[in-house]
Short mmCIF file of C-alpha atoms in Angstrom, two decimals:
data_model
loop_
_atom_site.label_atom_id
_atom_site.label_comp_id
_atom_site.label_asym_id
_atom_site.label_seq_id
_atom_site.Cartn_x
_atom_site.Cartn_y
_atom_site.Cartn_z
CA UNK A 1 87.37 -31.45 -80.13
CA UNK A 2 88.86 -32.73 -76.90
CA UNK A 3 85.65 -32.40 -74.87
CA UNK A 4 83.26 -33.78 -77.49
CA UNK A 5 85.47 -36.77 -78.29
CA UNK A 6 85.99 -37.50 -74.60
CA UNK A 7 82.20 -37.47 -74.17
CA UNK A 8 81.64 -39.83 -77.09
CA UNK A 9 84.45 -42.11 -75.92
CA UNK A 10 83.05 -42.18 -72.37
CA UNK A 11 79.53 -42.93 -73.57
CA UNK A 12 80.51 -45.63 -76.07
CA UNK A 13 83.13 -47.10 -73.75
CA UNK A 14 80.81 -47.27 -70.76
CA UNK A 15 78.17 -49.10 -72.78
CA UNK A 16 80.78 -51.69 -73.78
CA UNK A 17 82.15 -51.84 -70.23
CA UNK A 18 78.67 -52.49 -68.84
CA UNK A 19 78.27 -55.41 -71.23
CA UNK A 20 81.53 -56.91 -69.96
CA UNK A 21 80.58 -56.23 -66.31
CA UNK A 22 77.22 -57.96 -66.73
CA UNK A 23 78.72 -61.03 -68.40
CA UNK A 24 81.62 -61.38 -65.96
CA UNK A 25 79.48 -60.80 -62.87
CA UNK A 26 76.95 -63.38 -64.07
CA UNK A 27 79.63 -66.05 -64.52
CA UNK A 28 81.27 -65.27 -61.19
CA UNK A 29 78.00 -65.28 -59.24
CA UNK A 30 76.86 -68.56 -60.82
CA UNK A 31 80.26 -70.14 -60.12
CA UNK A 32 81.09 -70.75 -63.78
CA UNK A 33 84.43 -69.01 -63.88
CA UNK A 34 85.72 -71.54 -66.41
CA UNK A 35 83.83 -69.59 -69.10
CA UNK A 36 85.52 -66.28 -68.33
CA UNK A 37 88.40 -66.92 -70.71
CA UNK A 38 85.95 -67.46 -73.57
CA UNK A 39 84.20 -64.18 -72.76
CA UNK A 40 87.53 -62.35 -72.79
CA UNK A 41 88.40 -64.04 -76.08
CA UNK A 42 85.24 -62.65 -77.66
CA UNK A 43 85.89 -59.21 -76.16
CA UNK A 44 89.50 -59.21 -77.40
CA UNK A 45 88.53 -60.14 -80.96
CA UNK A 46 85.83 -57.44 -81.04
CA UNK A 47 88.26 -54.78 -79.79
CA UNK A 48 90.96 -55.85 -82.27
CA UNK A 49 88.56 -55.70 -85.23
CA UNK A 50 87.28 -52.29 -84.11
CA UNK A 51 90.82 -50.90 -83.90
CA UNK A 52 91.64 -52.39 -87.30
CA UNK A 53 88.54 -50.81 -88.86
CA UNK A 54 89.36 -47.43 -87.33
CA UNK A 55 92.96 -47.61 -88.61
CA UNK A 56 91.81 -48.69 -92.07
CA UNK A 57 89.38 -45.81 -92.36
CA UNK A 58 91.83 -43.26 -90.93
CA UNK A 59 95.02 -44.23 -92.76
CA UNK A 60 93.75 -46.22 -95.73
CA UNK A 61 92.21 -43.23 -97.51
CA UNK A 62 95.22 -40.88 -97.50
CA UNK A 63 96.35 -41.93 -100.99
CA UNK A 64 93.01 -41.07 -102.58
CA UNK A 65 92.17 -37.86 -104.41
CA UNK A 66 90.77 -34.91 -102.46
CA UNK A 67 87.26 -35.47 -103.82
CA UNK A 68 87.37 -39.17 -102.97
CA UNK A 69 88.59 -38.44 -99.45
CA UNK A 70 85.81 -35.90 -98.94
CA UNK A 71 83.24 -38.35 -100.30
CA UNK A 72 84.37 -41.11 -97.96
CA UNK A 73 84.71 -38.74 -95.02
CA UNK A 74 81.27 -37.25 -95.59
CA UNK A 75 79.68 -40.68 -95.98
CA UNK A 76 81.38 -41.92 -92.80
CA UNK A 77 80.06 -38.88 -90.93
CA UNK A 78 76.49 -39.59 -92.07
CA UNK A 79 76.83 -43.26 -91.09
CA UNK A 80 78.23 -42.23 -87.70
CA UNK A 81 75.24 -39.97 -87.11
CA UNK A 82 72.86 -42.81 -88.01
CA UNK A 83 74.67 -45.13 -85.59
CA UNK A 84 74.74 -42.67 -82.70
CA UNK A 85 71.06 -41.78 -83.23
CA UNK A 86 70.11 -45.44 -83.12
CA UNK A 87 72.32 -45.95 -80.07
CA UNK A 88 70.72 -43.06 -78.17
CA UNK A 89 67.19 -44.34 -78.65
CA UNK A 90 68.13 -48.00 -78.20
CA UNK A 91 69.81 -47.33 -74.87
CA UNK A 92 66.85 -45.24 -73.74
CA UNK A 93 64.49 -48.16 -74.27
CA UNK A 94 66.81 -51.09 -73.46
CA UNK A 95 68.76 -49.78 -70.46
CA UNK A 96 66.39 -51.48 -68.01
CA UNK A 97 66.29 -54.83 -69.80
CA UNK A 98 69.81 -55.22 -71.22
CA UNK A 99 71.10 -57.03 -68.14
CA UNK A 100 68.41 -59.72 -68.28
CA UNK A 101 68.78 -60.16 -72.04
CA UNK A 102 72.56 -60.59 -71.86
CA UNK A 103 72.32 -63.04 -68.97
CA UNK A 104 69.73 -65.06 -70.85
CA UNK A 105 71.86 -65.24 -73.99
CA UNK A 106 74.96 -66.20 -72.01
CA UNK A 107 73.07 -68.82 -70.03
CA UNK A 108 71.97 -70.50 -73.25
CA UNK A 109 75.46 -70.18 -74.74
CA UNK A 110 76.97 -71.99 -71.74
CA UNK A 111 75.10 -75.12 -72.78
CA UNK A 112 76.32 -74.80 -76.37
CA UNK A 113 80.07 -74.53 -75.78
CA UNK A 114 83.04 -72.12 -75.82
CA UNK A 115 82.39 -70.79 -79.33
CA UNK A 116 78.88 -69.69 -78.44
CA UNK A 117 80.12 -68.02 -75.24
CA UNK A 118 82.77 -66.07 -77.14
CA UNK A 119 80.17 -65.12 -79.78
CA UNK A 120 77.85 -63.57 -77.17
CA UNK A 121 80.69 -61.39 -75.88
CA UNK A 122 81.88 -60.59 -79.41
CA UNK A 123 78.45 -59.43 -80.57
CA UNK A 124 77.84 -57.46 -77.38
CA UNK A 125 81.09 -55.52 -77.75
CA UNK A 126 81.32 -55.60 -81.54
CA UNK A 127 78.36 -53.28 -82.11
CA UNK A 128 79.85 -50.67 -79.80
CA UNK A 129 83.25 -51.13 -81.42
CA UNK A 130 81.87 -50.61 -84.92
CA UNK A 131 80.14 -47.41 -83.85
CA UNK A 132 83.29 -46.23 -82.09
CA UNK A 133 85.54 -46.88 -85.11
CA UNK A 134 83.30 -44.99 -87.53
CA UNK A 135 82.72 -42.14 -85.08
CA UNK A 136 86.47 -41.90 -84.44
CA UNK A 137 87.15 -41.58 -88.15
CA UNK A 138 84.41 -38.97 -88.58
CA UNK A 139 85.69 -36.83 -85.71
CA UNK A 140 89.34 -37.03 -86.81
CA UNK A 141 88.31 -35.95 -90.29
CA UNK A 142 86.37 -33.01 -88.84
CA UNK A 143 89.40 -31.95 -86.79
CA UNK A 144 91.73 -31.95 -89.78
CA UNK A 145 95.12 -33.52 -90.34
CA UNK A 146 97.78 -32.98 -87.72
CA UNK A 147 95.26 -32.36 -84.93
CA UNK A 148 95.80 -34.82 -82.09
CA UNK A 149 92.92 -33.57 -79.91
CA UNK A 150 90.39 -36.19 -81.14
CA UNK A 151 92.79 -39.03 -80.29
CA UNK A 152 93.53 -37.56 -76.86
CA UNK A 153 89.83 -37.06 -76.23
CA UNK A 154 89.01 -40.64 -77.19
CA UNK A 155 91.80 -41.99 -74.97
CA UNK A 156 90.51 -39.95 -72.02
CA UNK A 157 86.90 -41.00 -72.61
CA UNK A 158 87.60 -44.70 -73.15
CA UNK A 159 90.05 -44.76 -70.24
CA UNK A 160 87.44 -43.18 -67.99
CA UNK A 161 84.88 -45.74 -69.14
CA UNK A 162 87.21 -48.63 -68.28
CA UNK A 163 87.84 -47.21 -64.81
CA UNK A 164 84.13 -46.63 -64.20
CA UNK A 165 83.30 -50.13 -65.40
CA UNK A 166 85.81 -51.64 -63.00
CA UNK A 167 84.54 -49.51 -60.11
CA UNK A 168 80.95 -50.51 -60.88
CA UNK A 169 81.95 -54.17 -60.93
CA UNK A 170 83.73 -53.81 -57.58
CA UNK A 171 80.71 -52.04 -56.12
CA UNK A 172 82.76 -48.93 -55.32
CA UNK A 173 80.63 -46.67 -57.52
CA UNK A 174 76.90 -46.59 -58.16
CA UNK A 175 75.67 -44.58 -61.12
CA UNK A 176 72.11 -43.68 -61.99
CA UNK A 177 72.42 -45.01 -65.53
CA UNK A 178 69.02 -43.66 -66.57
CA UNK A 179 70.07 -40.09 -65.78
CA UNK A 180 73.56 -40.64 -67.15
CA UNK A 181 72.33 -41.85 -70.53
CA UNK A 182 69.66 -39.14 -70.62
CA UNK A 183 72.05 -36.20 -70.14
CA UNK A 184 74.82 -37.63 -72.30
CA UNK A 185 72.16 -38.41 -74.89
CA UNK A 186 71.16 -34.74 -75.03
CA UNK A 187 74.78 -33.68 -75.48
CA UNK A 188 75.35 -36.38 -78.10
CA UNK A 189 72.39 -35.13 -80.14
CA UNK A 190 74.10 -31.72 -80.38
CA UNK A 191 77.47 -33.32 -81.18
CA UNK A 192 75.87 -35.58 -83.82
CA UNK A 193 74.15 -32.58 -85.41
CA UNK A 194 77.57 -30.96 -85.84
CA UNK A 195 78.99 -34.16 -87.33
CA UNK A 196 76.01 -34.29 -89.71
CA UNK A 197 76.58 -30.70 -90.84
CA UNK A 198 80.30 -31.35 -91.32
CA UNK A 199 79.59 -34.53 -93.28
CA UNK A 200 77.22 -32.70 -95.62
CA UNK A 201 79.88 -30.04 -96.17
CA UNK A 202 82.35 -32.79 -97.11
CA UNK A 203 79.87 -34.17 -99.63
CA UNK A 204 79.42 -30.68 -101.04
CA UNK A 205 83.19 -30.29 -101.41
CA UNK A 206 83.27 -33.68 -103.16
CA UNK A 207 80.67 -32.23 -105.58
CA UNK A 208 78.31 -35.00 -104.58
CA UNK A 209 75.79 -32.50 -103.17
CA UNK A 210 75.10 -28.98 -104.49
CA UNK A 211 75.09 -25.68 -102.62
CA UNK A 212 78.74 -25.31 -101.55
CA UNK A 213 78.72 -21.58 -102.28
CA UNK A 214 75.17 -20.95 -101.07
CA UNK A 215 75.73 -19.72 -97.53
CA UNK A 216 73.15 -19.41 -94.80
CA UNK A 217 75.45 -17.03 -92.94
CA UNK A 218 79.06 -15.92 -92.88
CA UNK A 219 80.36 -14.60 -89.55
CA UNK A 220 84.03 -15.09 -90.35
CA UNK A 221 84.58 -11.34 -90.01
CA UNK A 222 83.02 -11.41 -86.53
CA UNK A 223 84.15 -14.77 -85.19
CA UNK A 224 87.91 -15.15 -85.28
CA UNK A 225 88.63 -18.79 -86.28
CA UNK A 226 91.71 -18.72 -84.05
CA UNK A 227 89.89 -17.48 -80.95
CA UNK A 228 89.21 -19.71 -77.96
CA UNK A 229 85.44 -19.50 -78.34
CA UNK A 230 85.59 -20.42 -82.03
CA UNK A 231 87.77 -23.39 -81.14
CA UNK A 232 85.33 -24.37 -78.39
CA UNK A 233 82.32 -24.13 -80.70
CA UNK A 234 84.04 -26.12 -83.43
CA UNK A 235 85.38 -28.70 -80.98
CA UNK A 236 82.01 -29.43 -79.36
CA UNK A 237 79.43 -28.62 -82.05
CA UNK A 238 81.54 -28.54 -85.26
CA UNK A 239 80.42 -24.93 -85.77
CA UNK A 240 82.03 -23.15 -88.71
CA UNK A 241 81.82 -19.38 -89.38
CA UNK A 242 80.84 -20.08 -93.00
CA UNK A 243 77.82 -22.37 -93.02
CA UNK A 244 75.92 -23.41 -96.13
CA UNK A 245 72.13 -23.44 -96.30
CA UNK A 246 72.09 -27.23 -96.49
CA UNK A 247 74.24 -27.51 -93.35
CA UNK A 248 72.09 -25.05 -91.39
CA UNK A 249 68.80 -26.66 -92.41
CA UNK A 250 70.08 -30.16 -91.64
CA UNK A 251 71.38 -29.08 -88.21
CA UNK A 252 68.11 -27.42 -87.20
CA UNK A 253 65.95 -30.29 -88.46
CA UNK A 254 68.10 -32.96 -86.82
CA UNK A 255 68.22 -31.26 -83.42
CA UNK A 256 64.55 -30.29 -83.53
CA UNK A 257 63.26 -33.75 -84.47
CA UNK A 258 65.70 -36.04 -82.65
CA UNK A 259 65.85 -34.04 -79.42
CA UNK A 260 62.06 -33.76 -79.28
CA UNK A 261 61.61 -37.51 -79.74
CA UNK A 262 64.40 -38.31 -77.28
CA UNK A 263 62.98 -36.10 -74.52
CA UNK A 264 59.44 -37.33 -75.04
CA UNK A 265 58.38 -39.34 -71.98
CA UNK A 266 58.34 -43.07 -72.56
CA UNK A 267 54.90 -44.58 -72.66
CA UNK A 268 54.04 -46.79 -69.74
CA UNK A 269 52.54 -50.00 -71.09
CA UNK A 270 49.01 -50.47 -69.85
CA UNK A 271 48.23 -53.59 -67.91
CA UNK A 272 46.31 -55.85 -70.28
CA UNK A 273 42.88 -56.81 -69.13
CA UNK A 274 42.29 -60.49 -68.70
CA UNK A 275 40.94 -61.73 -71.98
CA UNK A 276 38.03 -64.07 -71.72
CA UNK A 277 37.54 -67.01 -74.02
CA UNK A 278 34.20 -68.35 -75.08
CA UNK A 279 34.31 -70.71 -72.11
CA UNK A 280 34.20 -67.74 -69.77
CA UNK A 281 37.62 -68.54 -68.31
CA UNK A 282 40.49 -65.98 -68.53
CA UNK A 283 43.11 -66.88 -71.15
CA UNK A 284 46.73 -67.38 -70.08
CA UNK A 285 49.53 -65.99 -72.27
CA UNK A 286 52.06 -68.56 -73.37
#
């Protein structure tokens, strides 16, 4: 759990840190430092709301019945998988244009006032914070009560992301972000597949989905749950010795489809030929 949560925290945290770096660097380079406090206001509100959501999900469901807790936990796991899948593909396509888009939004917000500036920062960080809160809840549920490894992993990952963001801003570190997001994306697909399988098992225990006793395999007699390798497999991939058919099928389908689409080379847009109007002159795009 420590390694997988540190990876997720690093990935999510670095995306948020890059948003802050882009906004702050743009204001500093254009000599509009007066707007920095409004950016930090938006960032602070987004972080506070994300922490509040994570705490609400983690501690607000403890008084519910077992079935209700499993239903909420399973649903949160599925939502987390949807978010991380969207994030993986979005970052793959937007990593080269995110800087220009953020600068454009902030430039327009500067003419509109402090509220608009704070809103740009809030929305930029808020999406990452929402994903992080739901993913944190899903991973703590998968680890079980009393297990502090997910929290430690998240602290390590987010702390590393903050440090990397600061070093990138200072120019002390240069990272090939395309390769970074590609390799972490591959690992996150495998982690998300485990979260998906665990979430489906929760929904089966909540009697929301059938097939709890229909096992695809049972290696509990071979794989000691207390062994280091069983702990490693569960911590990174949420592997369980007793896996239902629904869990196994979902894991295989998710990894097979998502990983194939993620690794597929991006299409290079063809240069459009100059369209010719009836006048014989080439048309100019607006």
